[in-house]
XYZ file of C-alpha atoms in Angstrom:
581
model
C 253.178 153.413 247.489
C 250.932 150.090 247.857
C 247.857 149.512 245.116
C 245.477 149.369 248.032
C 247.007 153.759 249.049
C 246.738 154.132 245.622
C 243.184 153.182 245.119
C 242.182 154.928 248.653
C 243.735 158.685 246.690
C 242.420 157.607 243.548
C 238.808 157.145 245.682
C 239.421 160.271 247.913
C 240.035 162.173 244.330
C 236.669 160.875 242.664
C 234.444 161.422 245.457
C 235.723 164.917 245.772
C 235.139 165.550 242.130
C 232.006 164.171 242.507
C 230.870 166.744 245.343
C 231.869 169.473 243.261
C 230.221 168.289 240.468
C 227.163 167.674 243.136
C 227.968 171.657 243.808
C 227.932 173.087 240.293
C 225.068 170.923 239.380
C 223.075 173.035 242.038
C 224.594 176.452 241.161
C 224.446 175.873 237.483
C 221.301 177.173 236.401
C 221.112 179.783 239.230
C 221.080 183.724 238.334
C 222.439 185.598 241.648
C 220.631 188.783 240.390
C 217.349 187.191 239.471
C 217.695 185.115 243.228
C 217.926 188.586 244.399
C 214.380 189.721 244.479
C 212.560 192.798 242.430
C 215.121 195.131 241.297
C 215.151 199.329 242.200
C 213.160 200.889 243.889
C 210.302 198.205 244.783
C 213.661 195.920 245.955
C 214.335 198.214 248.602
C 211.521 196.707 250.866
C 211.831 193.201 250.438
C 214.838 193.460 252.808
C 214.472 195.450 256.381
C 217.507 194.973 257.117
C 219.640 196.133 254.681
C 217.670 199.254 254.248
C 217.756 199.817 257.507
C 221.980 199.533 257.686
C 221.853 201.683 254.795
C 219.742 204.339 256.235
C 221.611 204.697 259.405
C 225.291 204.007 257.442
C 224.603 207.147 255.110
C 223.996 209.921 258.024
C 228.021 210.436 256.778
C 226.311 211.333 253.976
C 223.991 213.805 256.212
C 227.337 215.308 257.813
C 228.842 216.637 254.309
C 225.433 217.687 253.046
C 225.037 219.609 256.404
C 228.306 221.235 256.205
C 227.415 222.225 252.357
C 224.291 223.749 253.356
C 225.219 225.495 256.516
C 228.276 226.780 255.909
C 226.270 229.250 252.742
C 224.511 230.874 254.902
C 226.474 230.589 258.113
C 228.538 233.344 255.601
C 225.743 235.397 255.107
C 224.658 235.881 258.665
C 225.777 239.619 260.160
C 226.638 238.426 263.710
C 228.708 235.635 262.210
C 230.453 239.014 259.990
C 230.446 240.854 263.185
C 232.742 238.055 264.267
C 235.273 237.675 261.645
C 235.041 240.784 259.316
C 237.868 239.726 257.150
C 236.089 236.362 256.140
C 233.093 237.983 255.933
C 234.126 240.665 253.406
C 236.999 239.373 251.946
C 235.854 237.095 248.448
C 239.310 235.769 248.516
C 239.426 234.294 252.213
C 235.525 233.455 252.237
C 236.426 231.184 249.061
C 239.031 229.682 251.486
C 237.477 229.395 253.703
C 235.002 227.154 252.539
C 238.126 225.339 250.838
C 239.646 224.594 253.415
C 237.463 221.481 254.704
C 237.690 220.495 250.952
C 241.469 220.274 250.618
C 241.934 217.956 253.857
C 238.555 216.124 252.372
C 240.837 215.533 249.234
C 243.485 214.509 251.454
C 241.093 212.572 253.622
C 239.782 210.409 250.914
C 243.068 209.745 249.378
C 244.635 208.662 252.650
C 241.833 206.526 253.235
C 241.972 203.294 251.273
C 244.965 201.332 252.438
C 243.546 202.489 256.184
C 240.004 201.260 255.189
C 241.503 198.050 253.681
C 243.389 197.427 256.823
C 241.160 198.158 259.659
C 237.807 197.731 257.650
C 234.709 199.883 256.315
C 233.089 199.886 260.061
C 235.565 200.371 262.090
C 237.040 202.905 259.324
C 233.444 204.866 259.735
C 233.781 204.764 263.040
C 237.127 205.904 263.692
C 236.346 208.924 261.451
C 233.877 210.359 263.335
C 235.703 210.922 266.522
C 237.850 213.138 264.266
C 235.075 215.026 262.967
C 233.832 215.758 266.361
C 236.770 216.957 266.887
C 236.700 219.544 264.001
C 232.669 220.132 264.734
C 233.888 221.429 268.518
C 236.189 223.697 266.847
C 234.120 225.190 265.004
C 231.094 225.629 267.229
C 233.097 227.550 269.896
C 235.542 229.186 267.641
C 236.675 232.844 269.292
C 239.552 233.397 266.335
C 239.514 233.009 263.081
C 242.428 230.019 263.372
C 240.188 227.865 265.344
C 237.682 227.897 262.547
C 239.896 227.261 259.991
C 241.744 224.689 261.662
C 238.357 222.834 262.662
C 237.292 223.007 259.604
C 240.603 221.460 258.558
C 240.583 218.696 260.846
C 236.544 218.088 260.140
C 237.522 218.066 256.725
C 239.907 214.936 257.263
C 236.956 212.721 258.540
C 233.841 213.979 255.664
C 236.474 213.137 252.904
C 236.899 209.457 254.038
C 233.230 209.219 254.922
C 232.318 210.194 251.503
C 235.114 207.233 250.633
C 234.029 204.639 252.622
C 230.648 204.973 253.042
C 229.314 204.192 249.528
C 231.983 201.528 249.398
C 230.021 199.823 252.216
C 226.634 200.388 250.757
C 227.788 198.818 247.994
C 229.579 196.109 249.288
C 226.579 195.072 251.864
C 223.727 195.291 248.818
C 222.395 192.775 246.054
C 222.631 193.748 242.734
C 219.467 194.303 242.101
C 219.206 197.209 244.479
C 222.640 198.575 244.570
C 222.524 201.465 242.623
C 219.063 202.389 244.795
C 220.813 201.700 248.023
C 223.589 203.980 246.706
C 221.818 206.385 245.792
C 220.290 206.714 249.256
C 223.591 208.475 250.181
C 222.683 211.248 248.117
C 219.236 211.703 249.651
C 220.734 211.563 252.581
C 223.102 214.583 251.144
C 219.978 216.386 250.291
C 218.642 216.380 253.279
C 221.379 217.463 255.322
C 221.907 220.406 252.896
C 217.997 220.926 253.440
C 218.208 220.835 256.876
C 220.920 222.807 257.135
C 219.527 225.615 255.410
C 216.378 225.635 257.491
C 217.818 225.591 260.695
C 220.389 228.213 259.993
C 217.166 230.409 257.909
C 215.753 229.870 261.838
C 218.548 230.458 264.050
C 219.015 233.472 262.040
C 216.465 235.211 263.807
C 217.873 235.033 267.133
C 217.911 238.391 268.386
C 216.649 239.732 264.858
C 217.825 240.039 261.426
C 220.315 242.912 261.832
C 223.690 243.107 263.970
C 222.166 246.387 264.837
C 218.521 247.442 263.990
C 219.440 250.775 264.753
C 222.818 251.279 262.824
C 222.325 252.252 258.938
C 224.646 250.213 256.154
C 227.518 251.404 254.422
C 228.775 249.044 252.880
C 228.832 247.883 249.157
C 225.655 248.376 246.560
C 223.823 245.570 246.022
C 220.710 246.159 243.557
C 221.142 249.693 244.281
C 220.660 249.511 248.215
C 224.081 249.153 251.071
C 224.763 246.251 252.323
C 225.957 245.427 255.917
C 230.035 246.393 256.774
C 230.881 244.557 259.507
C 233.867 247.334 259.575
C 231.395 250.247 260.163
C 228.039 249.416 260.838
C 228.782 246.902 264.281
C 228.498 249.510 267.429
C 232.043 249.239 269.834
C 229.818 246.752 272.383
C 229.297 244.652 269.213
C 225.921 243.271 267.726
C 222.857 244.890 269.877
C 220.315 242.284 267.916
C 221.305 239.229 266.395
C 222.880 236.866 268.591
C 226.226 234.675 268.159
C 223.710 231.554 268.253
C 222.133 232.632 265.515
C 225.710 230.958 263.953
C 226.813 228.896 266.147
C 223.764 226.570 266.805
C 223.720 225.390 263.289
C 227.125 224.634 263.296
C 227.544 222.578 266.338
C 223.897 220.460 265.723
C 226.153 218.330 263.079
C 227.628 217.016 266.278
C 224.466 214.882 267.529
C 223.953 212.978 263.803
C 227.624 212.096 263.654
C 227.314 211.279 267.651
C 224.984 208.402 266.789
C 226.552 207.258 263.874
C 229.747 207.011 265.767
C 228.134 204.768 268.287
C 225.557 203.240 266.312
C 228.104 201.375 263.628
C 229.413 199.208 266.753
C 225.741 197.292 266.237
C 225.925 197.176 261.986
C 227.451 194.483 260.358
C 231.040 193.816 258.638
C 231.378 193.691 254.746
C 230.985 190.384 253.890
C 233.413 190.989 251.021
C 236.053 193.275 253.962
C 236.327 189.689 255.551
C 236.359 187.244 252.827
C 239.355 189.845 251.700
C 241.158 189.375 255.367
C 240.512 185.630 255.544
C 237.791 185.170 257.872
C 235.625 182.731 255.680
C 233.247 181.695 258.466
C 232.388 185.315 259.452
C 231.516 186.690 255.787
C 229.086 183.640 255.145
C 227.764 184.613 258.611
C 227.288 188.142 257.899
C 226.397 188.216 254.093
C 223.619 185.672 255.707
C 222.285 188.151 258.462
C 222.127 190.751 255.692
C 220.290 188.338 253.108
C 217.737 187.345 255.689
C 218.286 184.054 254.748
C 220.210 180.356 256.319
C 223.606 180.165 256.005
C 222.846 176.670 253.813
C 220.907 178.436 251.453
C 222.046 178.506 247.477
C 221.837 182.048 246.946
C 223.916 182.888 250.035
C 226.304 179.906 249.125
C 226.806 181.307 245.604
C 226.987 184.385 246.654
C 230.275 183.669 249.178
C 231.462 181.267 246.955
C 231.284 184.469 243.632
C 233.266 186.636 246.087
C 235.710 184.034 247.127
C 236.533 183.557 243.355
C 237.262 187.002 241.967
C 239.263 187.494 245.162
C 241.223 184.653 244.679
C 241.645 185.023 240.685
C 242.641 188.716 241.734
C 245.452 187.559 244.354
C 246.653 184.706 242.538
C 247.107 186.681 238.913
C 248.584 189.856 240.952
C 251.619 187.210 242.832
C 251.917 185.862 239.044
C 252.772 189.518 238.140
C 254.764 190.895 240.953
C 256.304 187.818 242.999
C 257.663 188.243 246.312
C 256.140 192.159 246.726
C 256.437 193.301 249.886
C 253.214 194.900 252.126
C 253.905 198.662 250.489
C 254.738 197.314 247.135
C 251.377 195.572 246.947
C 249.817 198.887 248.060
C 251.689 200.744 245.089
C 251.016 197.762 242.635
C 247.378 198.735 243.018
C 247.835 201.969 242.102
C 249.912 201.257 238.998
C 247.449 197.995 238.330
C 244.664 200.702 237.867
C 246.239 202.306 235.046
C 248.586 199.195 233.470
C 245.247 198.502 231.206
C 243.184 199.923 228.840
C 239.889 198.226 230.391
C 241.228 199.093 234.180
C 242.188 202.668 232.790
C 238.680 202.608 231.513
C 236.897 202.103 235.094
C 239.311 204.829 236.831
C 238.609 207.497 234.418
C 235.011 206.876 233.987
C 234.848 207.026 237.713
C 237.028 210.251 237.613
C 235.441 212.050 235.208
C 231.718 211.178 236.536
C 233.066 212.943 240.045
C 234.736 215.884 238.039
C 231.964 216.582 236.399
C 229.369 216.351 239.772
C 231.232 219.364 240.354
C 231.922 221.336 237.619
C 228.165 221.304 236.328
C 228.335 223.815 239.373
C 226.114 222.738 241.658
C 228.651 223.207 244.579
C 229.194 226.603 243.164
C 225.041 227.301 243.458
C 225.263 225.169 247.374
C 228.103 227.188 248.700
C 227.060 230.846 248.060
C 222.989 230.242 247.370
C 221.978 233.409 249.191
C 224.829 235.610 247.601
C 223.360 233.817 244.132
C 220.150 235.005 244.823
C 220.906 238.142 246.697
C 222.587 239.313 243.012
C 219.420 237.876 241.467
C 217.212 240.884 242.885
C 216.392 238.856 246.596
C 216.836 240.764 249.854
C 220.335 239.327 251.452
C 218.942 239.166 254.670
C 215.570 237.445 254.634
C 214.323 236.207 251.633
C 217.607 235.080 249.755
C 217.727 232.692 253.164
C 214.127 231.657 252.387
C 214.926 230.979 248.794
C 217.760 228.733 249.520
C 215.431 227.144 251.713
C 212.974 225.936 248.624
C 215.677 225.475 247.019
C 217.093 222.501 249.011
C 213.436 221.230 249.068
C 213.685 220.607 245.781
C 217.088 219.672 245.431
C 215.545 216.663 248.135
C 212.546 216.208 245.948
C 214.702 215.768 242.701
C 216.780 212.837 244.239
C 213.715 210.585 244.756
C 213.087 209.618 241.025
C 217.004 208.380 241.299
C 215.910 205.694 243.700
C 213.200 204.212 241.754
C 214.502 204.588 237.974
C 218.756 203.500 238.647
C 218.003 200.166 238.858
C 215.440 200.058 236.016
C 216.564 203.092 233.658
C 219.970 202.573 234.013
C 222.723 204.939 234.885
C 223.459 206.123 231.318
C 219.975 207.650 230.447
C 220.180 209.529 233.519
C 222.901 210.920 233.174
C 222.698 211.817 229.990
C 219.035 213.671 230.360
C 220.456 215.606 233.508
C 222.906 216.755 231.934
C 221.130 218.546 229.218
C 218.520 219.457 231.840
C 221.483 221.613 233.855
C 222.790 223.104 230.359
C 220.154 224.330 229.608
C 218.922 225.981 232.813
C 222.671 227.454 232.762
C 222.855 229.040 229.827
C 219.146 230.400 230.545
C 220.181 231.943 233.868
C 223.467 233.311 232.067
C 221.066 234.980 229.458
C 218.942 236.907 231.910
C 221.924 237.639 233.780
C 223.996 238.700 231.029
C 220.613 240.884 230.121
C 219.354 242.194 233.291
C 222.216 241.636 235.874
C 222.535 245.576 235.751
C 218.953 246.069 237.169
C 217.394 243.494 238.469
C 214.674 246.310 240.479
C 213.424 247.392 237.211
C 212.886 243.730 235.728
C 211.568 241.910 238.515
C 210.301 239.200 236.307
C 213.196 238.357 234.653
C 214.761 237.941 238.046
C 211.956 235.595 238.958
C 212.662 234.195 235.909
C 216.192 233.169 236.512
C 215.708 232.197 240.084
C 213.019 229.652 238.835
C 215.648 228.225 236.439
C 218.065 227.636 239.476
C 215.623 225.613 240.490
C 215.372 223.447 237.098
C 218.920 223.182 237.401
C 219.007 221.975 240.566
C 216.190 219.003 239.988
C 217.983 217.909 237.013
C 221.506 217.802 238.799
C 219.569 215.705 242.193
C 218.186 213.150 239.678
C 221.268 212.310 237.787
C 224.631 213.515 238.771
C 224.693 213.825 242.125
C 223.563 210.383 243.296
C 225.402 208.380 240.127
C 228.358 210.244 240.607
C 228.376 208.099 243.930
C 226.818 205.093 242.602
C 229.377 204.322 239.727
C 232.849 204.790 241.642
C 231.624 202.559 244.074
C 230.622 199.609 241.523
C 233.151 199.286 238.894
C 236.362 198.222 240.248
C 237.144 194.656 241.457
C 237.410 194.026 244.946
C 241.087 193.869 245.334
C 240.983 197.225 243.894
C 238.005 198.794 244.781
C 239.319 200.667 247.963
C 242.382 201.864 246.093
C 240.225 203.001 243.302
C 237.237 204.599 245.295
C 239.677 206.572 246.967
C 241.291 207.780 243.802
C 237.796 209.156 242.571
C 236.420 210.398 245.814
C 239.398 212.420 245.896
C 239.204 213.779 242.793
C 235.757 214.961 243.545
C 236.717 216.827 246.062
C 239.859 218.323 244.302
C 237.054 219.567 241.922
C 235.165 220.407 244.872
C 238.370 222.325 246.384
C 239.010 224.133 243.364
C 234.843 225.049 242.744
C 234.387 226.677 246.578
C 237.970 228.097 246.152
C 237.217 230.095 242.470
C 233.497 230.550 242.498
C 233.312 233.648 244.984
C 235.705 235.562 242.573
C 234.028 234.398 240.245
C 230.677 235.410 240.858
C 231.901 238.629 241.755
C 234.305 239.454 238.964
C 233.072 237.728 235.527
C 230.487 239.494 234.514
C 227.630 238.879 231.819
C 226.616 235.581 233.321
C 230.229 234.181 232.469
C 229.869 231.982 235.470
C 227.166 230.329 234.280
C 227.924 229.954 230.810
C 231.376 228.383 232.223
C 229.469 225.973 233.964
C 226.937 225.267 231.023
C 230.303 224.329 228.585
C 231.127 221.718 231.270
C 227.610 220.255 230.969
C 228.256 219.671 227.127
C 231.409 217.520 227.922
C 228.977 215.629 230.290
C 226.499 214.532 228.231
C 228.914 213.556 225.383
C 231.232 211.824 228.333
C 228.567 209.734 229.613
C 227.282 208.998 226.156
C 230.647 206.805 225.875
C 229.726 205.135 229.089
C 229.201 201.297 229.412
C 225.862 200.224 231.523
C 226.419 198.739 234.568
C 222.771 198.423 236.012
C 222.048 195.363 237.351
C 225.516 193.743 237.394
C 227.058 191.756 240.197
C 230.495 193.522 241.632
C 231.923 190.516 240.305
C 230.560 190.665 236.567
C 231.561 194.340 236.024
C 235.033 193.125 233.658
C 232.465 191.997 231.081
C 230.660 195.898 231.098
C 234.409 197.123 231.130
C 235.437 194.809 228.384
C 237.954 193.287 230.072
C 238.951 190.743 228.114
C 241.282 187.973 229.986
C 243.982 185.896 228.014
C 243.409 182.488 227.519
C 245.256 181.605 230.401
C 243.656 183.476 232.599
C 240.425 182.003 231.582
C 241.653 178.743 232.078
C 243.022 180.093 235.465
C 239.380 181.246 236.342
C 238.099 178.367 235.689
C 240.091 176.236 237.636
C 239.402 178.558 240.744
C 235.908 177.742 240.087
C 235.976 174.282 239.517
C 237.384 174.434 242.631
C 235.103 176.069 244.095
C 231.853 174.226 242.669
C 230.925 177.252 240.888
C 230.187 177.007 237.227
C 232.560 179.230 235.054
C 230.132 181.721 234.213
C 230.687 182.986 237.714
C 233.603 184.779 236.732
C 233.399 184.540 233.035
C 230.857 186.873 232.288
C 227.001 186.468 233.096
């Protein structure tokens, strides 16, 4: 090599280092969270585009909520009982009817991780909508029990996958200052789905009247001293003469329309810039990020965020390659699961996500949502009309209770809301259980006690709605590093579905067979455990998805720190971009 060539190479190297130093200096004083704008609720309106994309994408949560709410009311409609008497009368079969969707949702959420990584968040949502439409159509047109069960099983695969991918998609398109509020909109959408399904089912339950055969007296089991509907003996030979089958088919079929809207609309939504970066499509990722932030491509904040994502991804890939050299695609997938339990900080992330999802169900919320008319009937209300109306009012309070989370998540933080919510739920459950134990055998003789029990069921719903309901989706979507995010969220989401499945399956038997308010005391015990667990959670508000290592004490070795510093220098980032914030 000649002296002139050496001088030329040295000059090029010097120019490259100088260019990196200029970029480094440009970013040195920047803070991505501060650049993103106002935190929390106020920050939602600083970027109308992201807010609009979020509201649209959360239709996936709406479908989940709608199914939760509609199934509870359909199970109380007499014309449904006349069409499917086994499901209506058998508490075990009723539990399986509810839980079939939950079991396949567990499988769908667990299976969806690798698929989502392969085809992307956007196309994954669109594909699962097609599956949901097939399942929903089967349920709407069901003429035999097997049609209902097969339809719910197919729809469950899609619902489970959507609850995995939608919060992840929202977390990846949002900035740190509003991430909690945006993902909390997923829960608001779920509660809106529950609310709308309650009132639609309440309205359609009056199609043809509220009774299957108004002229036939009830001969079924006694409830609060009065006989109830028995589809085996209280239905005329030609079927119901009053209430029509449309009273239950219409509310089930309506959910097909928002699903179709979501499937078509997602074609026009942006790809996740983090997924595009992971697939090596850097130019598209930068353009997507620019579109989402409503800033120019050369804006320092856009470039900083893009390079931070790129640095975190590159670091994780290079460290993984050093640990697992020559690993195949399948081995890489398996290694992601192994990595989540290989160190305490990684396992802590997984434990926080799974425990949050576990407590979200075992505090008892879905026992009330799925069987609300039954519960309100047991508390002294008319099972045909008044209990359905009370269920609709519960849906309103559940929705309104979610609104404080959108305002407070990114200002107060996750831990305080979780702890206060657990205490409120525990208090309400203990009071309801005590009232049931004292007066459950004679509600007509103690109407004020029944009203108090119903009031505290509402109080329970509000406390859950602002705390464990939204944060159950927020925390798992933000605690994992990019290369483990889809895998981690698939595990945590599958955890909520398995817990949901268990609760949906055993709740009707618990409510029917455990006396003296034991069901409510059971859930209250888990609310106490939830409070204790939340006390030890790290606070994650205001941190970028790339800054979670510090929050979870994921302290790297000196060699890994040097590796991170080298990547940051090569990309022109300050070392704090990955080391801590």
